[in-house]
Amino acid sequence: GAVVSQHPSRVICKSGTSVKIECRSLDFQATTMFWYRQFPKQSLMLMATSNEGSKATYEQGVEKDKFLINHASLTLSTLTVTSAHPEDSSFYICSARDLLSTGELFFGEGSRLTVL
Amino acid sequence: QKEVEQNSGPLSVPEGAIASLNCTYSDRVSQSFFWYRQYSGKSPELIMSIYSNGDKEDGRFTAQLNKASQYVSLLIRDSQPSDSATYLCAVDRYNFNKFYFGSGTKLNVKP
């Protein structure tokens, strides 16, 4: 299946700093990528849909100024958590669709963010 | 009403038994259906996709789709302890390019 790579897998930062997470589709072009957040023992929560070359579409309740998404190329989307606080600590997962093939959604490995 | 509903479980089955996981969805225009497996602390991995009514088999896994009843299921034959995980059902609404996930069913396969 298609490969989606996410980096870093783990990050610890101090409160008030910003953290950038990268998501790359390695063997296909992804015009759309999705960012999810998952708290322990809870289900995936879609945060935003990242569209190549245009603004991201955020789900209701997700602060677009806090979670900055950039999708500058067909293989790379980034999520920046700005002015992070301990309540932002979570598991962030990106995903991408291979629309030219099966249309299936493939996930990155996830990034576990801990804000001290 | 949630877009996709799953029983949270846990569903416990003995090793070697058949595990049956169920999912219902609310939107009749949904076109594509997927099952993902997620181990604790890991991201989801795709197990099966199904697009038309009926059964689709892949190894020990069989996905079943009934669009009239808005129901999709996953059968795992000869369950192994390594199958213990949370199984997520996902539905893709036509032309919306958005996946809706169920909350997942936790499966425990006991040795």
XYZ file of C-alpha atoms in Angstrom:
227
model
C 0.000 0.000 0.000
C 0.862 3.645 -0.217
C 3.284 5.057 2.317
C 2.760 8.141 4.414
C 5.625 9.275 6.599
C 5.255 11.538 9.602
C 7.981 13.260 11.598
C 8.801 13.596 14.439
C 7.296 10.561 16.099
C 7.727 12.049 19.553
C 8.281 15.592 20.681
C 8.459 17.217 24.090
C 8.309 20.973 24.330
C 7.884 23.701 26.879
C 4.621 25.545 27.284
C 4.431 28.576 25.015
C 6.682 27.226 22.282
C 5.657 26.100 18.806
C 6.040 22.654 17.326
C 5.993 21.655 13.663
C 4.950 18.196 12.477
C 5.611 17.079 8.918
C 3.586 14.641 6.853
C 4.857 13.284 3.550
C 3.328 10.987 0.977
C 6.301 8.978 -0.246
C 5.061 7.193 -3.330
C 2.013 9.101 -4.491
C 0.791 12.645 -4.884
C -1.730 13.777 -2.330
C -3.816 16.798 -3.212
C -5.579 16.378 0.089
C -4.208 15.375 3.455
C -6.076 15.095 6.731
C -4.933 15.858 10.262
C -6.381 13.986 13.224
C -5.902 14.213 16.947
C -6.439 11.347 19.333
C -6.521 11.484 23.111
C -5.852 8.309 25.113
C -8.563 5.683 24.734
C -10.618 7.976 22.540
C -11.443 7.865 18.857
C -9.834 9.821 16.056
C -10.945 13.411 15.817
C -10.600 15.118 12.455
C -8.995 18.510 12.946
C -8.670 19.798 9.418
C -8.440 18.956 5.764
C -5.289 20.213 4.113
C -5.573 21.154 0.449
C -2.509 21.596 -1.726
C -2.062 25.198 -2.748
C -5.000 26.543 -0.796
C -6.188 27.154 2.736
C -6.995 24.289 5.029
C -10.556 23.533 6.009
C -10.918 23.295 9.762
C -13.502 21.300 11.648
C -15.808 23.069 14.030
C -14.125 23.891 17.312
C -10.558 23.681 16.008
C -8.660 26.966 16.277
C -7.082 27.720 12.932
C -4.720 30.298 14.448
C -3.421 27.760 16.911
C -3.087 24.824 14.541
C -1.451 26.184 11.413
C -1.560 23.924 8.403
C 0.479 24.371 5.270
C 0.242 22.144 2.203
C 2.855 23.639 -0.076
C 3.401 20.656 -2.349
C 1.657 17.503 -3.485
C 3.735 15.412 -1.099
C 4.114 17.540 2.012
C 1.756 18.979 4.592
C 2.808 20.495 7.902
C 0.948 21.113 11.121
C 2.321 23.724 13.495
C 0.994 23.844 17.024
C 1.583 27.429 18.088
C 2.005 28.583 21.681
C 1.526 25.054 22.887
C -0.063 24.365 26.253
C -0.246 21.156 28.270
C -3.813 20.547 27.089
C -2.453 20.308 23.531
C -0.577 17.173 24.519
C -1.981 14.456 22.311
C -1.315 12.002 19.502
C -1.451 13.796 16.155
C -1.876 11.682 13.042
C -1.840 12.726 9.414
C -3.323 10.814 6.530
C -3.505 11.069 2.779
C -5.593 9.605 0.014
C -4.209 8.030 -3.103
C -6.997 9.332 -5.300
C -5.381 8.157 -8.534
C -5.355 4.591 -7.316
C -7.815 3.032 -4.897
C -8.897 6.152 -3.063
C -7.947 4.500 0.192
C -6.774 6.572 3.121
C -3.326 5.853 4.511
C -2.027 7.075 7.836
C 1.330 8.348 8.954
C 2.951 6.839 12.022
C 1.654 9.590 14.272
C 3.386 12.177 16.423
C 3.057 12.134 20.171
C 3.279 15.643 21.543
C 3.941 16.306 25.209
C 3.813 19.895 26.383
C 5.407 20.510 29.766
C -27.041 10.793 15.014
C -23.436 9.917 14.384
C -22.286 9.328 10.834
C -20.751 5.977 11.729
C -21.640 3.873 14.743
C -19.787 0.980 16.274
C -20.143 -0.925 19.499
C -17.179 0.099 21.634
C -16.805 -3.365 23.137
C -14.658 -4.881 24.364
C -15.436 -7.937 22.311
C -13.718 -10.974 23.747
C -13.247 -14.163 21.751
C -11.101 -17.247 22.348
C -8.132 -17.938 20.117
C -9.210 -19.721 16.949
C -12.774 -18.422 17.021
C -14.457 -16.088 14.565
C -14.642 -12.458 15.621
C -17.508 -10.447 14.166
C -17.304 -6.660 14.152
C -20.214 -4.502 13.073
C -20.736 -0.977 11.857
C -23.718 1.075 10.721
C -23.705 4.358 8.859
C -26.288 7.046 8.450
C -25.780 8.514 4.991
C -27.183 6.495 2.111
C -24.946 8.219 -0.439
C -21.834 6.735 1.154
C -19.804 4.980 -1.487
C -16.703 3.467 0.036
C -16.189 1.561 3.247
C -13.022 0.685 5.086
C -11.817 -1.244 8.090
C -8.727 -0.123 9.964
C -6.898 -1.769 12.825
C -5.233 0.326 15.504
C -2.908 -1.053 18.135
C -2.521 0.911 21.332
C -0.234 3.890 20.832
C 0.018 3.352 17.087
C -1.714 4.906 14.095
C -4.439 3.046 12.188
C -3.526 0.628 9.429
C -5.828 -0.318 6.572
C -7.135 -3.887 6.607
C -9.884 -3.970 4.020
C -11.834 -1.780 1.667
C -15.199 -2.663 0.158
C -17.219 -0.766 -2.385
C -20.097 -2.999 -3.504
C -22.705 -5.131 -1.797
C -21.701 -8.608 -0.764
C -18.605 -10.191 0.688
C -14.952 -9.510 0.073
C -12.376 -11.918 1.411
C -8.681 -11.339 2.074
C -6.930 -14.083 3.972
C -8.539 -14.475 7.381
C -10.574 -11.308 6.914
C -13.970 -10.971 5.253
C -15.746 -7.664 4.848
C -19.475 -7.661 4.268
C -21.492 -4.745 2.925
C -25.243 -4.285 2.807
C -26.086 -0.848 1.467
C -29.841 -1.359 1.808
C -29.410 -1.881 5.541
C -26.527 0.619 5.763
C -24.436 -1.996 7.460
C -20.867 -3.141 7.075
C -19.116 -5.862 9.026
C -15.720 -7.478 9.391
C -15.231 -11.150 10.167
C -11.885 -12.404 11.424
C -11.506 -16.160 11.145
C -9.098 -18.162 13.289
C -8.596 -15.182 15.603
C -5.128 -14.809 17.044
C -3.965 -12.911 20.141
C -2.099 -10.612 17.763
C -5.492 -9.543 16.375
C -6.248 -7.875 19.703
C -6.635 -4.206 18.820
C -9.240 -1.543 18.195
C -10.998 -1.858 14.849
C -12.214 1.300 13.188
C -14.918 1.444 10.566
C -14.659 4.324 8.097
C -17.097 5.585 5.527
C -16.382 7.877 2.606
C -19.247 10.087 1.493
C -19.491 10.540 -2.237
C -17.882 13.726 -3.497
C -17.147 15.018 -0.023
C -13.581 13.696 0.132
C -13.994 13.235 3.843
C -13.736 10.067 5.858
C -16.012 9.512 8.802
C -14.713 7.143 11.441
C -16.606 5.168 14.010
C -15.376 5.267 17.579
C -13.912 1.786 17.200
C -14.514 -1.641 18.680
C -11.899 -3.063 20.993
C -11.231 -6.746 20.313
C -9.555 -9.051 22.817
C -8.495 -12.470 21.618
C -7.742 -14.693 24.565
C -5.100 -17.422 24.241
